[in-house]
XYZ file of C-alpha atoms in Angstrom:
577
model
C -28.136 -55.944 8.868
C -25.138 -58.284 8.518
C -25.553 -58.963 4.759
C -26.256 -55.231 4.438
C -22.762 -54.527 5.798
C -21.064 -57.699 3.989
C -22.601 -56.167 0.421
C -20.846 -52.653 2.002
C -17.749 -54.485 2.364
C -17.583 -55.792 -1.203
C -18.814 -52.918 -2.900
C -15.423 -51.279 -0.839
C -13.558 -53.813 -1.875
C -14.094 -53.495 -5.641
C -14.015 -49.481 -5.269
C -10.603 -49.029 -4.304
C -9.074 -50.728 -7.408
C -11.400 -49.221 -9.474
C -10.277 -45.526 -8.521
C -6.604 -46.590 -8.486
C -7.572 -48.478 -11.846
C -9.344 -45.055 -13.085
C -6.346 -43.150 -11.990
C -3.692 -45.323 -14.053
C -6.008 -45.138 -16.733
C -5.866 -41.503 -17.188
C -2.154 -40.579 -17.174
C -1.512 -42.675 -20.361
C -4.234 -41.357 -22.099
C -3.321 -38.139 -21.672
C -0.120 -38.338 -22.844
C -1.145 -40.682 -26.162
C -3.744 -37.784 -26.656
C -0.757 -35.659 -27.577
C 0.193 -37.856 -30.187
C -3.207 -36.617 -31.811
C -2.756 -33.985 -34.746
C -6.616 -33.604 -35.733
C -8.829 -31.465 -33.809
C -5.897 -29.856 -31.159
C -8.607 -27.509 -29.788
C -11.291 -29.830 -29.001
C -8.200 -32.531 -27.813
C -6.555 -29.689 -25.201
C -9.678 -29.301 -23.530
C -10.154 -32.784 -23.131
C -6.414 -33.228 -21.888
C -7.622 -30.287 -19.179
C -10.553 -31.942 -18.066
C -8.704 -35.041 -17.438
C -5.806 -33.788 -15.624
C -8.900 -32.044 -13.418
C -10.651 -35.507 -12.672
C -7.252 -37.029 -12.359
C -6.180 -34.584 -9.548
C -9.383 -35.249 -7.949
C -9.289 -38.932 -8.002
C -5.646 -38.557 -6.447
C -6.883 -36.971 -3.583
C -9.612 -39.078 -3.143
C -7.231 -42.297 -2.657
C -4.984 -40.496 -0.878
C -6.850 -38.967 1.850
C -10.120 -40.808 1.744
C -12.265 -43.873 2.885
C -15.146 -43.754 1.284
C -16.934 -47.007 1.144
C -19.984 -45.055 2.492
C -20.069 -42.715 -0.512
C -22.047 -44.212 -3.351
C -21.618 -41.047 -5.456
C -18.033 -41.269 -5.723
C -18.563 -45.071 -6.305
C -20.920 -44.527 -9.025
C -18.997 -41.266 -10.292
C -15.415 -43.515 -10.459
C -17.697 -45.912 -12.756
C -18.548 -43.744 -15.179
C -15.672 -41.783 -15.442
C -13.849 -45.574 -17.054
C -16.720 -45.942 -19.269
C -16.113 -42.457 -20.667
C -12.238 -42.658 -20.517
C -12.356 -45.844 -22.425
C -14.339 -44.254 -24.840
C -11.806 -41.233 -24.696
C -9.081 -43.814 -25.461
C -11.130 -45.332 -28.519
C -11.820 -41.992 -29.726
C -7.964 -41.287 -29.591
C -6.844 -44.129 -31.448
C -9.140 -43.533 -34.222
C -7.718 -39.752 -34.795
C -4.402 -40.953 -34.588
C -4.869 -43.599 -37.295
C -7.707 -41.407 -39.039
C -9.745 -44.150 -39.375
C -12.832 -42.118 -38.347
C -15.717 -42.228 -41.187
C -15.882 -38.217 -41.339
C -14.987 -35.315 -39.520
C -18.160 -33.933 -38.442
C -18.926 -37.573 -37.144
C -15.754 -37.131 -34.828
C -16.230 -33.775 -33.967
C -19.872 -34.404 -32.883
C -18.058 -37.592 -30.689
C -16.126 -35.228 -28.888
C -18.169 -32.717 -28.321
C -19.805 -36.137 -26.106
C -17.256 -36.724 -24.472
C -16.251 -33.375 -23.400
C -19.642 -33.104 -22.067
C -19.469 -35.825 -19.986
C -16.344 -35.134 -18.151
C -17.894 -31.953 -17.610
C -20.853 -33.613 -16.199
C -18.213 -35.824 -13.848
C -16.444 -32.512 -12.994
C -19.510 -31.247 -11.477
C -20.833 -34.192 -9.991
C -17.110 -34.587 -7.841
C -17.903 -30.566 -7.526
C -21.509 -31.251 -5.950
C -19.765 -34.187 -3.389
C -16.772 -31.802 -2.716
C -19.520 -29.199 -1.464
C -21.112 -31.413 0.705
C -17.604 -32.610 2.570
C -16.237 -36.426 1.278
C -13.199 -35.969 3.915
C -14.624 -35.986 7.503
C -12.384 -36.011 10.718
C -13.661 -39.669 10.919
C -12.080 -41.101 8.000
C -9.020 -37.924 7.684
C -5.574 -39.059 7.592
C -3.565 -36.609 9.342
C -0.336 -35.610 8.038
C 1.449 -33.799 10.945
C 3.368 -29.955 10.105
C 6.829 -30.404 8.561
C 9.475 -28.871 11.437
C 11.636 -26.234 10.412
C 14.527 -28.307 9.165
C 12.025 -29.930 7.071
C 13.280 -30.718 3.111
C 11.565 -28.816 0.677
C 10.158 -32.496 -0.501
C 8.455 -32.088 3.039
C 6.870 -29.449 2.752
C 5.705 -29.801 -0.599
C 3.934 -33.112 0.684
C 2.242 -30.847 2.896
C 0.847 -28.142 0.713
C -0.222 -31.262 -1.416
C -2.369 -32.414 1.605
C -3.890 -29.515 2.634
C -5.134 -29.114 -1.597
C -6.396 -32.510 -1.121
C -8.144 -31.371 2.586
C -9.714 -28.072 0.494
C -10.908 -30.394 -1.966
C -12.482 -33.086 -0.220
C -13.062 -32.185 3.111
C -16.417 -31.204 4.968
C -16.994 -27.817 5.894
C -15.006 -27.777 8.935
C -12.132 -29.713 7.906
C -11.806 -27.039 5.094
C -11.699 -24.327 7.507
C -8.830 -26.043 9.703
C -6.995 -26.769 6.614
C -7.197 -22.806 6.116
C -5.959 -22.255 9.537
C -3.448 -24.474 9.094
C -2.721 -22.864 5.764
C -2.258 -19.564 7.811
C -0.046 -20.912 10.085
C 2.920 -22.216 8.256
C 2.753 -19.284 5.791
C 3.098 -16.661 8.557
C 5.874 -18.675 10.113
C 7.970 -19.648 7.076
C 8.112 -17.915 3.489
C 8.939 -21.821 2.087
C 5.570 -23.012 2.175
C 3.937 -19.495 0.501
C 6.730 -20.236 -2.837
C 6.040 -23.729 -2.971
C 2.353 -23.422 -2.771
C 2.264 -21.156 -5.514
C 4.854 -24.079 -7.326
C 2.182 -26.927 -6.543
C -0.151 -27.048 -9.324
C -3.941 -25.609 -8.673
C -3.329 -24.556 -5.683
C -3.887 -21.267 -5.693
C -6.803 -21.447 -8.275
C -8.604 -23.596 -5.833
C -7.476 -21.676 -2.799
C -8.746 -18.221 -3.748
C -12.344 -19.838 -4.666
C -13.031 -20.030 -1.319
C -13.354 -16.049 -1.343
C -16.473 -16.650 -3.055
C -17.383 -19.492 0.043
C -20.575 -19.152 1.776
C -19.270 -19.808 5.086
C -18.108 -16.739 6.762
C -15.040 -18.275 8.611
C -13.967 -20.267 6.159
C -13.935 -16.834 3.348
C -12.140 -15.084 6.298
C -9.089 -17.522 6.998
C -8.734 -17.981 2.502
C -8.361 -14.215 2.205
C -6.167 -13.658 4.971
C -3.945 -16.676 2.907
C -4.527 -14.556 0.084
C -3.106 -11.329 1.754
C -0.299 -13.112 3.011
C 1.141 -14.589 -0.706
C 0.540 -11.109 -1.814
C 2.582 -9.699 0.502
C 5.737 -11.794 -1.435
C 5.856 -9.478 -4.945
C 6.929 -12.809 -7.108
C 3.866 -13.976 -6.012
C 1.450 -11.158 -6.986
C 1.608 -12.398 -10.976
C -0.075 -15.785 -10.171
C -2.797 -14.285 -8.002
C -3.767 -11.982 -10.867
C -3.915 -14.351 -13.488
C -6.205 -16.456 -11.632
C -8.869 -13.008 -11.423
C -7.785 -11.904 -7.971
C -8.694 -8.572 -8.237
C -12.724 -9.268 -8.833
C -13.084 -11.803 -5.906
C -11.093 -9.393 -3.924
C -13.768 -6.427 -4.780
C -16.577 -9.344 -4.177
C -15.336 -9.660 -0.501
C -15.299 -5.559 0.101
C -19.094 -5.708 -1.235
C -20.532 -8.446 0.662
C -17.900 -9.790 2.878
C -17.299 -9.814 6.751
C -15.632 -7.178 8.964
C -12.090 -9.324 8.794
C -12.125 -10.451 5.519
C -12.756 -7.007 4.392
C -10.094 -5.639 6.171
C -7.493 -8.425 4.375
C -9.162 -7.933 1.013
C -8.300 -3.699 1.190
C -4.574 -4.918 2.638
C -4.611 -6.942 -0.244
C -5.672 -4.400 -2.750
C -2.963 -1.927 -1.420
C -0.250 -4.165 -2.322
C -1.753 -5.480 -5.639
C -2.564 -0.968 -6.500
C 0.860 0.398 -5.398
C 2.120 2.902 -7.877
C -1.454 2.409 -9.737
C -0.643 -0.826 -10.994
C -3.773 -2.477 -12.157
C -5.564 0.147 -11.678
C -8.121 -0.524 -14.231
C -8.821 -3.684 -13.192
C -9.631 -2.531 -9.937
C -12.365 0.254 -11.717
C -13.273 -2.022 -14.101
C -14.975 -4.486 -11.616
C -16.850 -1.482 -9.697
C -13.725 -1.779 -7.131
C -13.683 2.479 -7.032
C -17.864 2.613 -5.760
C -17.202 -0.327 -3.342
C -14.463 1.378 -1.892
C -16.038 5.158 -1.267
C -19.458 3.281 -0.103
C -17.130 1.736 2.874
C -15.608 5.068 3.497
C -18.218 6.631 3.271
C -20.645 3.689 5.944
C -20.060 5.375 9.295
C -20.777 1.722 11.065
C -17.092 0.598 9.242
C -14.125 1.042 11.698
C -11.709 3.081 11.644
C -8.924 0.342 10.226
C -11.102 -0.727 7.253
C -11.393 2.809 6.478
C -8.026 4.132 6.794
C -7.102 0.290 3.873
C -9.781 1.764 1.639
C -8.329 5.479 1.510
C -5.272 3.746 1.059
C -6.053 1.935 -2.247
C -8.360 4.905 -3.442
C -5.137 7.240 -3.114
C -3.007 4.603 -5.075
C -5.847 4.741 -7.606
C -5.583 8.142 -7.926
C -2.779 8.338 -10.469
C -4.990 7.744 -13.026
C -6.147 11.334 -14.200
C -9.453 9.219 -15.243
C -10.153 7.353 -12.317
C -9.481 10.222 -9.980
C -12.146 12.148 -11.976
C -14.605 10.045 -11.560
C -14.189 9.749 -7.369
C -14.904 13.132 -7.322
C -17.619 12.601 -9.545
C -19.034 10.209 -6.804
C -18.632 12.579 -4.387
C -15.055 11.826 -3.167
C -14.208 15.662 -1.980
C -17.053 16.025 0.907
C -16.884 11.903 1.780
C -13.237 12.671 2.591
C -13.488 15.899 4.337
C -16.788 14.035 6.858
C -14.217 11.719 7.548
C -11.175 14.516 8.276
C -14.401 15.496 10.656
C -15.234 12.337 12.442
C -13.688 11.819 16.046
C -11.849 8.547 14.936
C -8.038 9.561 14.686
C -7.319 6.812 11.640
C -10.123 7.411 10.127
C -9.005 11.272 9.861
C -5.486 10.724 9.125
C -5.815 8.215 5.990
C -8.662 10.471 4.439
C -6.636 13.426 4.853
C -3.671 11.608 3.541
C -5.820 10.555 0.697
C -7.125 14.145 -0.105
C -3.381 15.131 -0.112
C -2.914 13.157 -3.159
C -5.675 14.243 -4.642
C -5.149 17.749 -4.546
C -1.266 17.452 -5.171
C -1.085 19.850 -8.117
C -4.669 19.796 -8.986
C -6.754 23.389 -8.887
C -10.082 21.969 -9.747
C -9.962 19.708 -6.529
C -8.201 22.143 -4.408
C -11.108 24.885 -5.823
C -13.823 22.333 -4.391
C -11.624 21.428 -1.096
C -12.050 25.214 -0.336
C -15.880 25.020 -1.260
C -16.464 22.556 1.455
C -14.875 24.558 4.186
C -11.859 21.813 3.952
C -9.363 24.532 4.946
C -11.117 25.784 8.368
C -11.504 21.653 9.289
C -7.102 21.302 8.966
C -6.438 24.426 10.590
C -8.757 23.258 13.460
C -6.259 20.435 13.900
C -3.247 22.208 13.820
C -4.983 24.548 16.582
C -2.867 24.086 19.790
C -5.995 24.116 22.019
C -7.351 20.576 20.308
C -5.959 17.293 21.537
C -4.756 16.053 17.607
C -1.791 13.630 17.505
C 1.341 15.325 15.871
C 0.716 12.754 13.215
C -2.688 13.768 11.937
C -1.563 17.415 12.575
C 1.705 16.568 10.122
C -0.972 15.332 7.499
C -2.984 18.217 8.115
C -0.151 20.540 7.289
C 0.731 18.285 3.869
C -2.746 18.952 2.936
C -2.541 22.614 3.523
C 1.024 23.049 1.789
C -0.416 21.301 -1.490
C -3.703 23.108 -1.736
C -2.544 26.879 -0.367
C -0.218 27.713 -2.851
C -2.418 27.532 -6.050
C -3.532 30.793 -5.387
C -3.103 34.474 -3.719
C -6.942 33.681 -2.662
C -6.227 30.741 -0.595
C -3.630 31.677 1.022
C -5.407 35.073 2.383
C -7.856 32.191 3.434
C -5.201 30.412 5.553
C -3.914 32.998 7.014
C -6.898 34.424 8.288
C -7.894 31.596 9.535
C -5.397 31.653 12.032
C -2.420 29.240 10.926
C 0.181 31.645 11.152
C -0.581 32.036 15.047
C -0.849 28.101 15.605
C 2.234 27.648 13.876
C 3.983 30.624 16.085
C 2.975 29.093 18.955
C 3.994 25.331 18.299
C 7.301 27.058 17.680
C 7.572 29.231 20.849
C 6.014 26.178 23.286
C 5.878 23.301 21.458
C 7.500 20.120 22.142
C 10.254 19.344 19.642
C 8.224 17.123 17.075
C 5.785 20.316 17.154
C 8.462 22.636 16.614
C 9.672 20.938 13.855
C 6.553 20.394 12.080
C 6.016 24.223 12.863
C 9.228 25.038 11.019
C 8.266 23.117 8.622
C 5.313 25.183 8.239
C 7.281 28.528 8.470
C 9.636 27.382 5.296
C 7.003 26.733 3.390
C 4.655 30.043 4.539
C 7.916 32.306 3.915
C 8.286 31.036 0.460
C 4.734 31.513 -0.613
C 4.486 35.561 -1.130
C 6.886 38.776 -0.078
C 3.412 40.165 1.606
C 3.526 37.026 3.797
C 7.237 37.258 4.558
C 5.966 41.187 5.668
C 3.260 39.424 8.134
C 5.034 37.047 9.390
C 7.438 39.597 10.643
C 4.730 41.611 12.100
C 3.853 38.275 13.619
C 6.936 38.114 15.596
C 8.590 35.019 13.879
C 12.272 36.721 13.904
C 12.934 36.356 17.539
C 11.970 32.960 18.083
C 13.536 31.367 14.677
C 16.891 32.964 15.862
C 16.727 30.648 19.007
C 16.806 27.492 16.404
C 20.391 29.033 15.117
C 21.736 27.369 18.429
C 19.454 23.909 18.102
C 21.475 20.773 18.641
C 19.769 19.737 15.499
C 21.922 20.764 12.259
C 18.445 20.340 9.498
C 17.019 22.944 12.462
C 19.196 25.186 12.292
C 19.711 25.327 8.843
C 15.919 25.309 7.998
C 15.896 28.451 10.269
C 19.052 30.181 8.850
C 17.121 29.738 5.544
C 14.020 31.280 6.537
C 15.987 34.277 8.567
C 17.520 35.096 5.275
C 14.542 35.173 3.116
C 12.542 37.228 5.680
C 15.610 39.695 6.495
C 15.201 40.345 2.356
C 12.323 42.756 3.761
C 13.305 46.282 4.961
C 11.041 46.522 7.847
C 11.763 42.828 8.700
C 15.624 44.101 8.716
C 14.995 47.026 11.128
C 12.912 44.890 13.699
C 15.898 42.016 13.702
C 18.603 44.633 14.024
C 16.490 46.127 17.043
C 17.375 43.609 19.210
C 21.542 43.099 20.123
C 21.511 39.520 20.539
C 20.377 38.454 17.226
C 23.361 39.958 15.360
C 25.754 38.789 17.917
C 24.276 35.247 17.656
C 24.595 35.511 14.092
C 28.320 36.422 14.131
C 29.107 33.603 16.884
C 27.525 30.915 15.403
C 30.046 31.821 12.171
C 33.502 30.889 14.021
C 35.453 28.766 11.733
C 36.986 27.337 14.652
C 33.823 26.012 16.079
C 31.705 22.624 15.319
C 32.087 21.324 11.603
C 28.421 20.890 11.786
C 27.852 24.652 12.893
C 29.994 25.727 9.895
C 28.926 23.483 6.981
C 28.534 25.252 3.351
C 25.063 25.160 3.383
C 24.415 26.492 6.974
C 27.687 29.255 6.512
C 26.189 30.209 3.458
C 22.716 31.121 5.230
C 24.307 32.939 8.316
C 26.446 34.921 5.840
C 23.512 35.918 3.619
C 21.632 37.006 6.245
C 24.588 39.324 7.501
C 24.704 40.883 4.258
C 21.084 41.306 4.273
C 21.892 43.236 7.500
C 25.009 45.285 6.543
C 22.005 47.483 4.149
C 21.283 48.952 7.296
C 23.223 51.878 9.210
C 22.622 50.838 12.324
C 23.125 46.975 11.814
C 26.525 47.841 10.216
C 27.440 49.392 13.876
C 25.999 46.611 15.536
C 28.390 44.335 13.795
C 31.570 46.809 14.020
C 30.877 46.845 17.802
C 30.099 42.819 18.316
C 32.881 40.980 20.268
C 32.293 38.317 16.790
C 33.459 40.226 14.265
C 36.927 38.624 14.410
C 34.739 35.684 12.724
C 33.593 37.590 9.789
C 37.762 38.679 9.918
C 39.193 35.041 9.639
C 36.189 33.489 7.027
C 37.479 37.121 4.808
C 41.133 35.915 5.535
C 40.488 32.392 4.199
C 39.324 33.756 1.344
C 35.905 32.565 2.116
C 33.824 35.270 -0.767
C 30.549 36.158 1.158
C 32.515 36.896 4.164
C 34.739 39.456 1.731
C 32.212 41.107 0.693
C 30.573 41.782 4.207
C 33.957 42.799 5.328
C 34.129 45.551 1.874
C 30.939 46.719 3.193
C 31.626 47.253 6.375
C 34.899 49.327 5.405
C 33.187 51.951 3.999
C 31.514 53.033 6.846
C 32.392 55.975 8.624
C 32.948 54.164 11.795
C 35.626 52.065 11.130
C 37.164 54.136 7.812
C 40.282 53.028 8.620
C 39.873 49.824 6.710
C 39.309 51.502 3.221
C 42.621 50.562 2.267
C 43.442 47.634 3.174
C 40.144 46.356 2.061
C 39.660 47.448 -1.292
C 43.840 47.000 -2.203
């Protein structure tokens, strides 16, 4: 046992200079490889495979004891027999006093294959874990006054820990990854600065261990989160291993590699990478797996609808079957789940008859105005969504609006606007803009509807985009005779009219815009007999006086109109002089 241990102890002993001797071998030779001018190709691969076993051996001396690991003994061995037949091999092309060129060519094609062969067999002992907790120098986390030397020390530890380390110690170096990029930006720019880090730090998305796959993507998803980061991550083929996570990964990693794909697809930016590695089917097949929650869900709509400005790649989702996927999830009782597909089919349909056409074929229409009903329980968010959806599809045709509106929006969005809260009402104006712009017939129902008297209530909101978006609507709708004749009916609504126009009053009150709207919607009125009185008699009409005395030319004109009538003749003169 003793001369067992003592043959342990001198093996050790001649080990460590023999790695330290290895790695001051291989710097040197690199560098005099450059001075080679035959055979570059063959000589820049070599120069990459031995800045790949040099960066290994570093962290093996660095972090490592490993006088029980005859592997790396007998790996360190060979790797000097072959470098000093690298260096040979180098000398001779410098001098070119090689016999032929096929001769050297066929020489380092040998050599190239053995540092490929010690490559993998450092690979293989990586796998298994060199770096235990047992033998593990720790290096503790820099504070936050740390130098940027600091940190980079760091970063250079934790590559070594991902290199070399058993399974476990991998993961923790992960975690510990995590942790300092979460808490300080620093360490995400500087591990993108220290060389192979990030190529050997988004392998581990292809790891077998669950955990360990989990904490690398959620790294991942943090460094793309920094946009001068994004370029490194795709050169080193982000975007497949990202897709390879969605198909076979776990819940969480899932969920980072769709964050992840968000950021790298915004404003369809490698989009065809994303369809090119199958990243389009993986993504409806987790929409479309009723077992996926509602926040992996919601991440996948979210890259499918940054996809989707690609006329190509949206034709093929609904190809796959994108239109009825999305409108079962608009269906499902999950609230995310239904506002991200919704949101998705907005973006779809923006503009687009063929999918609006097939939205209708599904019954999609009847499934959003059930959510806008005021008898369901829907968030004002999803209901907001609901109505984008609506607003882009419904106004392709005469057809689908005759849909809508038999369907009952018009009366949900009435109500939200006589009882709703004032989010609700809002969204309901919203709604009422947009429906009185659509058609003149609509304008004509939605008068029937009895929409006048409760938009004239918004003329007095606190709110000055309320009460403009209702002055607006007023005055398109008072366009329409009978619509005129029921407003004029009742007193107050010309009186509030003619207040709300006192150029004394609130700035806000009497901004263009707003002034404009009350004023068109007065000389809407002044068409009628009976409205003209209405105004003649109103306790307000010294407003209409002073906007005509400030030479303010809608107010003029009201004023002109209201001269000729036979009640108040006695203004022809003056008027029209």
């Amino acid at each position: 046992m003793g001369e067992e241990q003592g043959q342990k102890s001198v093996q050790s002993s001649i080990g460590i200079p023999r790695l330290q001797q290895a790695i001051e071998f291989i710097s040197p030779l690199i560098s005099h490889s450059h001075s080679v001018k035959v055979f570059p190709v063959k000589w820049q691969s070599i120069r990459n495979k031995l800045e790949e076993i040099l960066s290994n051996f570093t962290a093996i001396d660095q972090n490592s004891n490993f006088n029980d690991n005859e592997s790396i003994l007998d790996t360190v061995e060979a790797v000097l027999a072959t470098l000093k037949n690298c260096n040979e091999l180098a000398q001779r092309c410098v001098d070119l006093s090689y016999t032929g060129k096929l001769l050297m060519k066929s020489d380092l094609d040998i050599v190239c294959t053995k540092l490929d062969n010690h490559i993998k067999t450092l690979s293989d002992v990586y796998t298994r874990g060199l770096l235990t907790h047992r033998n593990a120098l720790v290096v503790p986390k820099p504070g936050l006054s740390s130098s940027r030397d600091d940190v980079r020390f760091y970063i250079n530890d934790l590559l070594s820990r991902l290199k070399i380390g058993s399974r476990d110690m991998k993961k923790q170096a992960l975690v510990a990854f995590n942790d300092v990029i979460e808490e300080d930006g620093r360490y995400v720019k500087i591990s993108v600065e220290v060389d192979g880090f990030i190529s050997f730090l988004v392998q581990f998305l292809d790891f077998e261990e669950g955990e360990v796959q989990e904490q690398a993507v959620k790294a991942v998803c943090v460094i793309s989160g920094f946009e001068s980061c994004k370029g490194v991550l795709i050169s080193v083929g982000i975007i497949s291993l990202l897709i390879s996570v969605l198909e076979s990964g776990g819940g969480s990693s899932k969920e980072f590699a769709a964050r992840c794909l968000m950021r790298f697809t915004e404003n369809s930016n490698n989009a065809w990478s994303v369809s090119a590695h199958g990243g389009v089917t993986a993504l409806l097949k987790i929409c479309g797996n009723g077992d996926n929650g509602g926040e992996l869900v919601g991440l996948a709509c979210g890259v499918l609808k940054n996809l989707v400005g690609v006329e190509e790649i949206k034709r093929f989702m609904v190809e796959e079957g994108a239109i009825p996927l999305i409108l079962n999830l608009a269906r499902s009782k999950d609230e995310i789940k239904r506002i991200c597909s919704l949101d998705f089919l907005q973006a779809m349909a923006y503009k687009d008859e063929t999918v609006s056409l097939m939205v209708f074929k599904e019954g999609g229409i009847s499934t959003m105005v059930h959510i806008l009903d005021p008898k369901s329980s829907f968030s004002m968010k999803l209901r907001e969504v609901s109505l984008i959806v609506i607003m882009n599809i419904c106004c392709s045709s005469e057809n689908s609006l005759n849909i809508l509106i038999a369907s009952g929006f018009m009366n949900h969005i009435l109500y939200f606007l006589s009882y709703g809260e004032a989010s609700a009402q809002e969204l309901a104006l919203k709604a009422a803009f947009w429906l009185c712009g659509t058609s003149e017939e609509t304008k004509k129902l939605m008068g029937n509807a009895g929409f006048m008297p409760v938009l004239v209530k918004f003329i007095d909101s606190k709110s000055f985009e309320i009460r403009e978006m209702a002055a607006e609507i007023l005055s398109s709708m008072v366009i329409i005779p009978r619509n005129r004749k029921s407003f004029v009916q009742n007193d107050q609504n010309v009186g509030l009219i003619l207040q709300k126009l006192d150029p004394e009053g609130a700035g806000e009150a009497n901004s263009g815009n707003n002034k404009r709207l009350l004023l068109s919607i007065l000389m809407s009125l002044t068409s009628s007999n009976s409205a003209r009185k209405k105004i003649l008699d109103s306790r307000y009409l010294k407003n209409i006086e002073k906007l005509a005395d400030a030479e303010v030319s809608d107010a003029k004109k009201i004023v002109r109109k209201l001269s000729s009538n036979r009640f108040r003749s006695i203004w022809t003169g003056f008027w029209h002089s």
